[in-house]
mmCIF file with all atom_site columns, C-alpha atoms in Angstrom:
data_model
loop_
_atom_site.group_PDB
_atom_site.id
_atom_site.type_symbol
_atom_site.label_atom_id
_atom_site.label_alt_id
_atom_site.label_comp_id
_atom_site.label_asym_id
_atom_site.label_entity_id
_atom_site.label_seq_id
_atom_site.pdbx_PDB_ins_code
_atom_site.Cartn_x
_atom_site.Cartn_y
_atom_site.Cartn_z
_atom_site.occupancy
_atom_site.B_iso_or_equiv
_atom_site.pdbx_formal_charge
_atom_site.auth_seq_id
_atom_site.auth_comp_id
_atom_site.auth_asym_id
_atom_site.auth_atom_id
_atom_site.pdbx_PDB_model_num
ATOM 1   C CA . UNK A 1 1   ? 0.000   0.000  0.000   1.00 50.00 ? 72  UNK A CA 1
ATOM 2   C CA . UNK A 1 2   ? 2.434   2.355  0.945   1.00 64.00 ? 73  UNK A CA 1
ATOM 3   C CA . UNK A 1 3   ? 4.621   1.210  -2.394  1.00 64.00 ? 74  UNK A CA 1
ATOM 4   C CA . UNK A 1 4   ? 1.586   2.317  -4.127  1.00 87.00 ? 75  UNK A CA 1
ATOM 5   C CA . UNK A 1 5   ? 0.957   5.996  -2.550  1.00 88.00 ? 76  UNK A CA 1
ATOM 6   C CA . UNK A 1 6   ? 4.602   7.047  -3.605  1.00 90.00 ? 77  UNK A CA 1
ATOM 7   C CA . UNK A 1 7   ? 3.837   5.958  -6.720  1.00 90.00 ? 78  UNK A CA 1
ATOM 8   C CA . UNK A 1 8   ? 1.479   8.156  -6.718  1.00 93.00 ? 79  UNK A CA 1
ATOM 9   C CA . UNK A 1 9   ? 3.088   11.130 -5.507  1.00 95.00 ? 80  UNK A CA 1
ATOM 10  C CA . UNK A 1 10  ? 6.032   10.583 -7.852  1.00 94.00 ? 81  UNK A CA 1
ATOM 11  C CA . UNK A 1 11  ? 3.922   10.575 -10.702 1.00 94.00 ? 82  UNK A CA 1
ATOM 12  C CA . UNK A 1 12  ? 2.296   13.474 -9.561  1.00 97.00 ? 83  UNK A CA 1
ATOM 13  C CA . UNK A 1 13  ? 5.584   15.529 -8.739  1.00 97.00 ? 84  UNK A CA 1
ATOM 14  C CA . UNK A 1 14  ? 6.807   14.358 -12.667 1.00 97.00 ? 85  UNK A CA 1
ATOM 15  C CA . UNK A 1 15  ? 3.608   15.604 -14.204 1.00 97.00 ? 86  UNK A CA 1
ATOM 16  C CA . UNK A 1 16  ? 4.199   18.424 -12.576 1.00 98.00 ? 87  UNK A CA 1
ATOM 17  C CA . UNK A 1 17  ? 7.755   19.155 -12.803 1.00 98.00 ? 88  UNK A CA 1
ATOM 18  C CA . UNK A 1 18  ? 7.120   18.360 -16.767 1.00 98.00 ? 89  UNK A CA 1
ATOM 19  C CA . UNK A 1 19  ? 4.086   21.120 -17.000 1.00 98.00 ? 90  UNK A CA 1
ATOM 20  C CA . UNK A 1 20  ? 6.389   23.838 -15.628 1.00 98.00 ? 91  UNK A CA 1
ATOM 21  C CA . UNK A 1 21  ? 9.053   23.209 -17.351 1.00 98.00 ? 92  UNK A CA 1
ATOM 22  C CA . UNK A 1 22  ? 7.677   23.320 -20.725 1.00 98.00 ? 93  UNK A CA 1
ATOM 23  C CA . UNK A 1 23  ? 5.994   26.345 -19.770 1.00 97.00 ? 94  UNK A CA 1
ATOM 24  C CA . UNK A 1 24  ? 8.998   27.845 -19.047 1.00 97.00 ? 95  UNK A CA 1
ATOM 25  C CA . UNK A 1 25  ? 10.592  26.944 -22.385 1.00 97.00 ? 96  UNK A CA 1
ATOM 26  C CA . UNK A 1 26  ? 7.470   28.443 -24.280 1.00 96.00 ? 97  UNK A CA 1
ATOM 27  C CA . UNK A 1 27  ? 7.819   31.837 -22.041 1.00 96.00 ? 98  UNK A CA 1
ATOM 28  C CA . UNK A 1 28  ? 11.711  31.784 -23.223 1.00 95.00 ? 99  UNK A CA 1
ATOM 29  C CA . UNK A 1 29  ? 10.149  32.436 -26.357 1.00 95.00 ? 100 UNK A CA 1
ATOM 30  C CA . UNK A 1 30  ? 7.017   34.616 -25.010 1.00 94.00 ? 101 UNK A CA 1
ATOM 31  C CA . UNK A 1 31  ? 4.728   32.429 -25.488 1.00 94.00 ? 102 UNK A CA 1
ATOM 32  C CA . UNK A 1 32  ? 3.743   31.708 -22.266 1.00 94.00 ? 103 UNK A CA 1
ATOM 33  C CA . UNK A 1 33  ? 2.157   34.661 -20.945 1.00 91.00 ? 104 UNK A CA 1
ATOM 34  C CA . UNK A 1 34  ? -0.248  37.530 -22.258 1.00 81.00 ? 105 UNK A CA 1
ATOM 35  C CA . UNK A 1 35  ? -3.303  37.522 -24.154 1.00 79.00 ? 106 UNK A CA 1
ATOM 36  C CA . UNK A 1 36  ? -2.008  35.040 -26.454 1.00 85.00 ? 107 UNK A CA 1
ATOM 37  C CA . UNK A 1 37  ? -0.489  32.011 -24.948 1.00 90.00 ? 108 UNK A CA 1
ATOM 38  C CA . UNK A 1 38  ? 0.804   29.380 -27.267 1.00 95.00 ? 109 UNK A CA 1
ATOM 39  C CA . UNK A 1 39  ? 1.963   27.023 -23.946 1.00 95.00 ? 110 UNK A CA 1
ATOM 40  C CA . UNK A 1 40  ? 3.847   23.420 -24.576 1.00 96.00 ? 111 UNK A CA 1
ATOM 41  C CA . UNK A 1 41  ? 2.336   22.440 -21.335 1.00 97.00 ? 112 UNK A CA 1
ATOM 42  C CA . UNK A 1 42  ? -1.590  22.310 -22.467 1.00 97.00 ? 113 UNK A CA 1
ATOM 43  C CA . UNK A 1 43  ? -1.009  19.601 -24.286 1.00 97.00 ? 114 UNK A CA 1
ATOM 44  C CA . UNK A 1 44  ? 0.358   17.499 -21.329 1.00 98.00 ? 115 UNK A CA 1
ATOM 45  C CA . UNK A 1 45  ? -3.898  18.171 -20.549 1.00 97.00 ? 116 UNK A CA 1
ATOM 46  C CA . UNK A 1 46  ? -4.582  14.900 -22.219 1.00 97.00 ? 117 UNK A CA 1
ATOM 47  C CA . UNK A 1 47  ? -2.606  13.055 -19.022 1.00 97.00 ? 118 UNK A CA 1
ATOM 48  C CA . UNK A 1 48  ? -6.036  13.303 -17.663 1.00 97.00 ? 119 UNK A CA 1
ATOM 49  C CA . UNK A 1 49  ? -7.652  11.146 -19.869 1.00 96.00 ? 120 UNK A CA 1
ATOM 50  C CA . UNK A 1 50  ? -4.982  8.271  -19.078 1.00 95.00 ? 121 UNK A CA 1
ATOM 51  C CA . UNK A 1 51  ? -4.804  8.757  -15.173 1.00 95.00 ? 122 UNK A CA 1
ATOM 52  C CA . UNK A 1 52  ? -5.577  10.678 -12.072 1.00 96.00 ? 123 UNK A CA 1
ATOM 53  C CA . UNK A 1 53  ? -2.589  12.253 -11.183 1.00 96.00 ? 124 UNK A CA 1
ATOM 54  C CA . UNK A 1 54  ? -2.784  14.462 -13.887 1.00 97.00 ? 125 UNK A CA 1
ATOM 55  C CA . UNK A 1 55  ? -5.268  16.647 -11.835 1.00 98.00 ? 126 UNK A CA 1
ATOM 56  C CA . UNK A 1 56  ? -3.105  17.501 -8.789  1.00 98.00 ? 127 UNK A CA 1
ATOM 57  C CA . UNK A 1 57  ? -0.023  17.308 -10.633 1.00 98.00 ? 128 UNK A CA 1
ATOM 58  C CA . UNK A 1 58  ? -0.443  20.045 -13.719 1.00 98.00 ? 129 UNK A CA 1
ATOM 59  C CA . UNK A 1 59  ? -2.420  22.031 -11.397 1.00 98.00 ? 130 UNK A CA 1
ATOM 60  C CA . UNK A 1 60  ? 0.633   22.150 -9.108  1.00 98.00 ? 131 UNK A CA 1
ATOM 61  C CA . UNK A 1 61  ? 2.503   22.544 -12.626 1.00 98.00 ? 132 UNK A CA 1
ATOM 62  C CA . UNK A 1 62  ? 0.487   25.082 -13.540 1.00 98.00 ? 133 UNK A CA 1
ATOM 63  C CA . UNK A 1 63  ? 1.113   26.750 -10.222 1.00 97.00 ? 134 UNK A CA 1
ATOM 64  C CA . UNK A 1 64  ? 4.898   26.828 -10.083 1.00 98.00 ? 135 UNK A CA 1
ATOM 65  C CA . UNK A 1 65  ? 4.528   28.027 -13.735 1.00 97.00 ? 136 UNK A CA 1
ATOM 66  C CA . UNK A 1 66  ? 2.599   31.140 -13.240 1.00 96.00 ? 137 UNK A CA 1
ATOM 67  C CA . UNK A 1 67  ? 5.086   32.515 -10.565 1.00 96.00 ? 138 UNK A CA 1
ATOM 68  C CA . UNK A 1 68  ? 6.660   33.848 -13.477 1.00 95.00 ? 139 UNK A CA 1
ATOM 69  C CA . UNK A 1 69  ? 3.674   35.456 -15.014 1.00 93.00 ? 140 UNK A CA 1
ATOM 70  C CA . UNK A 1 70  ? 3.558   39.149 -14.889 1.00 90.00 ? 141 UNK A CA 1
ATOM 71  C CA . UNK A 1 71  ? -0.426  39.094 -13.481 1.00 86.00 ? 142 UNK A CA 1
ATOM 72  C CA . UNK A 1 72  ? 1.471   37.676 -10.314 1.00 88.00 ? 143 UNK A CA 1
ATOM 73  C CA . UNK A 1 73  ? -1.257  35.960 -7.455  1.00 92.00 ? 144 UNK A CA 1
ATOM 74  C CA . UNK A 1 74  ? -3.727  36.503 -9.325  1.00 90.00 ? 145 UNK A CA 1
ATOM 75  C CA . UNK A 1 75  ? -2.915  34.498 -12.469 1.00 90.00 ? 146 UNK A CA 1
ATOM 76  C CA . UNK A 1 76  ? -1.496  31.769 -10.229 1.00 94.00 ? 147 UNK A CA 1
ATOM 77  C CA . UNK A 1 77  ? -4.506  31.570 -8.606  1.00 95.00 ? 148 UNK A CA 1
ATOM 78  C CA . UNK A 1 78  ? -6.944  31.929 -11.146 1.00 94.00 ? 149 UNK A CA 1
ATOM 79  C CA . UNK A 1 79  ? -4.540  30.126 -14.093 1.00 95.00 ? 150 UNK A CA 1
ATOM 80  C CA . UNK A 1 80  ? -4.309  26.712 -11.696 1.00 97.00 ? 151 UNK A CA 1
ATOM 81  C CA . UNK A 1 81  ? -7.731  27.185 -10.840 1.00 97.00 ? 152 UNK A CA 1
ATOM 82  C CA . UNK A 1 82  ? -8.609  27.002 -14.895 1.00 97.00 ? 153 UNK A CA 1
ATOM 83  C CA . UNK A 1 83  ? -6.107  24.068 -14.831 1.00 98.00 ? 154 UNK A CA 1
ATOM 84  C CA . UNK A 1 84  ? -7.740  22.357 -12.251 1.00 98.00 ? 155 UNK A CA 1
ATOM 85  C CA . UNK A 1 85  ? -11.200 22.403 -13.496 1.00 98.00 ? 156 UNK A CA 1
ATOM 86  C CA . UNK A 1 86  ? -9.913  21.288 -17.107 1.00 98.00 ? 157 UNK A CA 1
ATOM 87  C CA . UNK A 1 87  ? -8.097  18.178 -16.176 1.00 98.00 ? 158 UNK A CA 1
ATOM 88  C CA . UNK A 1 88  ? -11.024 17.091 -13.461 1.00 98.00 ? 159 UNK A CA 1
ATOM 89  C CA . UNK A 1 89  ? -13.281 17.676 -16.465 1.00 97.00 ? 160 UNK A CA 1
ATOM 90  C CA . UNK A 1 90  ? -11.360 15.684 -18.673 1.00 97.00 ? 161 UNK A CA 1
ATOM 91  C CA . UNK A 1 91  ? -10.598 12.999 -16.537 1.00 97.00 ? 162 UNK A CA 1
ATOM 92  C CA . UNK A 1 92  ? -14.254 12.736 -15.342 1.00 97.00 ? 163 UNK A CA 1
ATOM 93  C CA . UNK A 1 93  ? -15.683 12.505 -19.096 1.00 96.00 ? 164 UNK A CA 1
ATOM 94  C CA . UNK A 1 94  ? -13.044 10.165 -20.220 1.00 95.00 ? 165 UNK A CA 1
ATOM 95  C CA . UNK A 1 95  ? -14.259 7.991  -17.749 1.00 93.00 ? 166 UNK A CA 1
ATOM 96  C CA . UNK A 1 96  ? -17.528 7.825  -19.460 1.00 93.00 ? 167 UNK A CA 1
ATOM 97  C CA . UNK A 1 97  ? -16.286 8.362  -23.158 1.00 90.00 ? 168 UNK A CA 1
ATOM 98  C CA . UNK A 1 98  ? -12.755 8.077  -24.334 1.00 84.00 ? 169 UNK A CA 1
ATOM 99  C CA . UNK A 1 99  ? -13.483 7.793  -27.861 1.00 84.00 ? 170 UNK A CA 1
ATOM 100 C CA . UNK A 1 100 ? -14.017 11.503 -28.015 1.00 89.00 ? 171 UNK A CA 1
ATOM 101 C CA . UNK A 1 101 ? -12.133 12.772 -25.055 1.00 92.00 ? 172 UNK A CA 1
ATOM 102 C CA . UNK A 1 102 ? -8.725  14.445 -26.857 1.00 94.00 ? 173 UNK A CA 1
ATOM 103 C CA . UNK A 1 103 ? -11.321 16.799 -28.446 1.00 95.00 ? 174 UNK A CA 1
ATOM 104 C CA . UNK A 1 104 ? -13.765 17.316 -25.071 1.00 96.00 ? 175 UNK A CA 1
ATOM 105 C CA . UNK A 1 105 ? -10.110 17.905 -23.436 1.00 96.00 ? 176 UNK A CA 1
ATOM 106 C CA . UNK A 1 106 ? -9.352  20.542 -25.696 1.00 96.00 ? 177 UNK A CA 1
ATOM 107 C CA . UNK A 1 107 ? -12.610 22.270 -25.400 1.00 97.00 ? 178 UNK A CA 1
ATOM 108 C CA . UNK A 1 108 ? -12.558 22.370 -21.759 1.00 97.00 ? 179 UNK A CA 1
ATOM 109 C CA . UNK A 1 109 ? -9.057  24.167 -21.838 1.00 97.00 ? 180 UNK A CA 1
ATOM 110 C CA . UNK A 1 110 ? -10.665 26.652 -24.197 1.00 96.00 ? 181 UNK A CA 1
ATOM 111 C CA . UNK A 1 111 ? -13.230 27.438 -21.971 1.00 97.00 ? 182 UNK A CA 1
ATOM 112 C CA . UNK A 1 112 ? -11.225 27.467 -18.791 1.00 97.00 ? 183 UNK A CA 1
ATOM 113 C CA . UNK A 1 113 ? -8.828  29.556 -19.890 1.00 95.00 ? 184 UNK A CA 1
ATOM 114 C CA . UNK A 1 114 ? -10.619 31.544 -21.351 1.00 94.00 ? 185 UNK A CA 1
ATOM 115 C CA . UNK A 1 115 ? -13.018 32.419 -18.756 1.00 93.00 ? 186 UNK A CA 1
ATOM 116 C CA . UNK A 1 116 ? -10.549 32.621 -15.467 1.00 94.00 ? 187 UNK A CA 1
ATOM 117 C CA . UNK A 1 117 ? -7.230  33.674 -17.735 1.00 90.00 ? 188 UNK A CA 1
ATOM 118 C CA . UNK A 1 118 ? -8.915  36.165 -19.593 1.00 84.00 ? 189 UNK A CA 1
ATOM 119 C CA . UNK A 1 119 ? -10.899 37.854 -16.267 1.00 82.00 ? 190 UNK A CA 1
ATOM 120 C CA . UNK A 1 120 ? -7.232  38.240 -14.888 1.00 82.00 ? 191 UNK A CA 1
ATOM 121 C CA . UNK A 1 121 ? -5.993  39.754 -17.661 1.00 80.00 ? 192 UNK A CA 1
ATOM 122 C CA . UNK A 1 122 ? -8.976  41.869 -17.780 1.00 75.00 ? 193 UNK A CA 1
ATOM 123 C CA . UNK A 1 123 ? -8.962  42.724 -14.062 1.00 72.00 ? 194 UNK A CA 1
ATOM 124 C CA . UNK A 1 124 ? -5.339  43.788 -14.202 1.00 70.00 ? 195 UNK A CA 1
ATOM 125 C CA . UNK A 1 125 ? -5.498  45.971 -16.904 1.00 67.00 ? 196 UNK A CA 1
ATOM 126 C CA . UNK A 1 126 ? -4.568  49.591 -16.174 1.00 65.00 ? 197 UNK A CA 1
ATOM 127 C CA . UNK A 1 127 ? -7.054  51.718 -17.266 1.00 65.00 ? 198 UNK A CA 1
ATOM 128 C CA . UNK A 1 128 ? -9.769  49.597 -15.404 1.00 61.00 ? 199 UNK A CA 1
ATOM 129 C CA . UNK A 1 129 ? -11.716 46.878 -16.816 1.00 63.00 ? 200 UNK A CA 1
ATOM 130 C CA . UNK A 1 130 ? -15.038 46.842 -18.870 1.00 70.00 ? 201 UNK A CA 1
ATOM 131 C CA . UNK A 1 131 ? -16.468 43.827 -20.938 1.00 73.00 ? 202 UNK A CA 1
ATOM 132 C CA . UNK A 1 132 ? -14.912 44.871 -24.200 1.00 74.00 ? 203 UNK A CA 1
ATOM 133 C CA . UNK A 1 133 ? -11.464 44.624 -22.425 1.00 75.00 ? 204 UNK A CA 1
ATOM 134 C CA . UNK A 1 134 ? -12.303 41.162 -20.742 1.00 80.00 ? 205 UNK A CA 1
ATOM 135 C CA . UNK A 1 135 ? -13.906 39.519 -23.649 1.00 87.00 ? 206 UNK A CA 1
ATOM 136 C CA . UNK A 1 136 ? -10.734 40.021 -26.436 1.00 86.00 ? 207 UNK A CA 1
ATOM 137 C CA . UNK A 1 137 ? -8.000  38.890 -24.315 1.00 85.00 ? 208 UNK A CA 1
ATOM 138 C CA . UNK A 1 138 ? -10.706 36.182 -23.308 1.00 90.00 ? 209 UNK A CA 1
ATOM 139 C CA . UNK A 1 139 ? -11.231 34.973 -26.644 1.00 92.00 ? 210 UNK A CA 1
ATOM 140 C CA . UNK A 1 140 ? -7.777  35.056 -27.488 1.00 92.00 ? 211 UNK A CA 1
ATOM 141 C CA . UNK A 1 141 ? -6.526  32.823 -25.001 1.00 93.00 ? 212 UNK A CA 1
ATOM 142 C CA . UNK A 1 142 ? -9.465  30.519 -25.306 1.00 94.00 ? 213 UNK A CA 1
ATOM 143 C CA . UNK A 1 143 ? -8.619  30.193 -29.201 1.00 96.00 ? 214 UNK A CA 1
ATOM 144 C CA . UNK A 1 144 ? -4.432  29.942 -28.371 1.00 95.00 ? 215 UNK A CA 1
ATOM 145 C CA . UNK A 1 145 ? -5.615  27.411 -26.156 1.00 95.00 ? 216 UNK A CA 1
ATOM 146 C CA . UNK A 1 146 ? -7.516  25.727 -28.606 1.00 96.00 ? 217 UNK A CA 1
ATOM 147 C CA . UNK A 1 147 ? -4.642  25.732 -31.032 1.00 96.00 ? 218 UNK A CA 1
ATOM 148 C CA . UNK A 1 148 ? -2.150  24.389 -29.009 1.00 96.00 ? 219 UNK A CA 1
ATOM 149 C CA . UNK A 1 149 ? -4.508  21.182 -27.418 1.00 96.00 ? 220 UNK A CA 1
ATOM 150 C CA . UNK A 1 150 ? -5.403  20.465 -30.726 1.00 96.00 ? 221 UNK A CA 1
ATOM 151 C CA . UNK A 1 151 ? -1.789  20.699 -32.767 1.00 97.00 ? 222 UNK A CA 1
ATOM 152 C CA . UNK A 1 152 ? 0.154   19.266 -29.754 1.00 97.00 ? 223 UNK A CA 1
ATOM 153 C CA . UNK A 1 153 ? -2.433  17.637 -27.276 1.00 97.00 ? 224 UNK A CA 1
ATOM 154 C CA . UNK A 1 154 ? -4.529  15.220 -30.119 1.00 96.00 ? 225 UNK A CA 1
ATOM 155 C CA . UNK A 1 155 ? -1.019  13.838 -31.614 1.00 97.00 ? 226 UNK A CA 1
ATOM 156 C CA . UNK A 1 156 ? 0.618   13.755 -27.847 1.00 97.00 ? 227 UNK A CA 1
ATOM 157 C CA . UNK A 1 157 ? -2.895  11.694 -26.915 1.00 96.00 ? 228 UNK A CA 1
ATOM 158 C CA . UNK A 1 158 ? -2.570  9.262  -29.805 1.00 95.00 ? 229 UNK A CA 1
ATOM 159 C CA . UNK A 1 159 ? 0.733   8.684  -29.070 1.00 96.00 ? 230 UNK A CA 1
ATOM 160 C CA . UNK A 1 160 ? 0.129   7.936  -25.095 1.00 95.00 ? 231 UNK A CA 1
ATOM 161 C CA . UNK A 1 161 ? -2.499  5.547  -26.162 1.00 93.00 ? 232 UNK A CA 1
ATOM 162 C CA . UNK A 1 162 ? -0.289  3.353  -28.439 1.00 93.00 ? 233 UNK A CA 1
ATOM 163 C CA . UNK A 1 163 ? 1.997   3.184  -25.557 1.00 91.00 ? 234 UNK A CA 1
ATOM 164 C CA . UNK A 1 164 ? -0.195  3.559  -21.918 1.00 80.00 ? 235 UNK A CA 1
ATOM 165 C CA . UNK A 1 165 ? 0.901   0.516  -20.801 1.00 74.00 ? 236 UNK A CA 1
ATOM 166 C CA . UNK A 1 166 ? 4.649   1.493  -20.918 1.00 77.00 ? 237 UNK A CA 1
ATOM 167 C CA . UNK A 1 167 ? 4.119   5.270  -19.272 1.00 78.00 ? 238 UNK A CA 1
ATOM 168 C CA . UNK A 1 168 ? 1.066   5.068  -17.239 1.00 70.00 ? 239 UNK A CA 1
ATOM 169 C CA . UNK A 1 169 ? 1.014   1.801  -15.352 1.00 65.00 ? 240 UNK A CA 1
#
């Protein structure tokens, strides 16, 4: 039993460890942060559909990532929060339907993100925010979102799911 809760943990710490990190490459390249945010890491959002760890650990990813951001607290808050809610979704309806859960996991990061990212880009804007200046950056991070799960997250799934066996168990 106990073999089997630091399994857990490890794979949760690794999940994690791999979300920051390729978050951190993408910012090297601004890409990480801003209105538009073509992340590496989203596409490690289709971990969910193959186990549970993924939730805790690219929250915690997403966390440790987004002390770098410029919207500070707030994006780490409200960024791991979108995280969260993506990968529970994910892993929740891949429970019931696999067969179409690379392109539910890429709509749930869309919507996340968009929602929570683009209110704390909107809240933190200088000049104050109205709707106009929530629902741009908004839809601009929902559709980078988009972009990435789909070009990196569907091949990165199909990939996992020829070889689950090898990584996930």
């Amino acid at each position: 039993m106990k073999k089997s809760y630091a399994r857990k943990i490890v794979s949760v710490a690794i999940i994690a460890a791999l979300y920051s990190t390729a978050t951190y490459l993408s910012a090297s390249l601004n890409l990480a942060y801003g209105p538009l945010q073509f992340r590496f890491s989203e596409a490690f959002n289709v971990f969910a559909i193959f186990t549970p760890a993924a939730v805790p650990g690219l929250t915690i990813g997403c966390m440790v990532a987004n002390i770098a951001s410029p919207y500070g607290i707030v994006d780490m808050l409200l960024g791991s929060l979108a995280t969260f809610l993506t990968t529970s979704c994910s892993y929740l309806f891949a429970k019931k339907c696999r067969k179409f859960s690379p392109i539910a996991v890429s709509i749930f990061a869309a919507f996340w993100n968009s929602l929570l990212v683009g209110i704390s880009i909107g809240l933190l804007l200088p000049e104050g925010s109205t709707f106009l200046q929530y629902i741009i950056p908004a839809l601009n991070v929902g559709l980078s979102e988009l972009i990435v799960c789909c070009v990196l997250g569907i091949p990165l799934y199909y990939w996992l799911d020829k070889n689950e066996h090898k990584i996930f168990r």
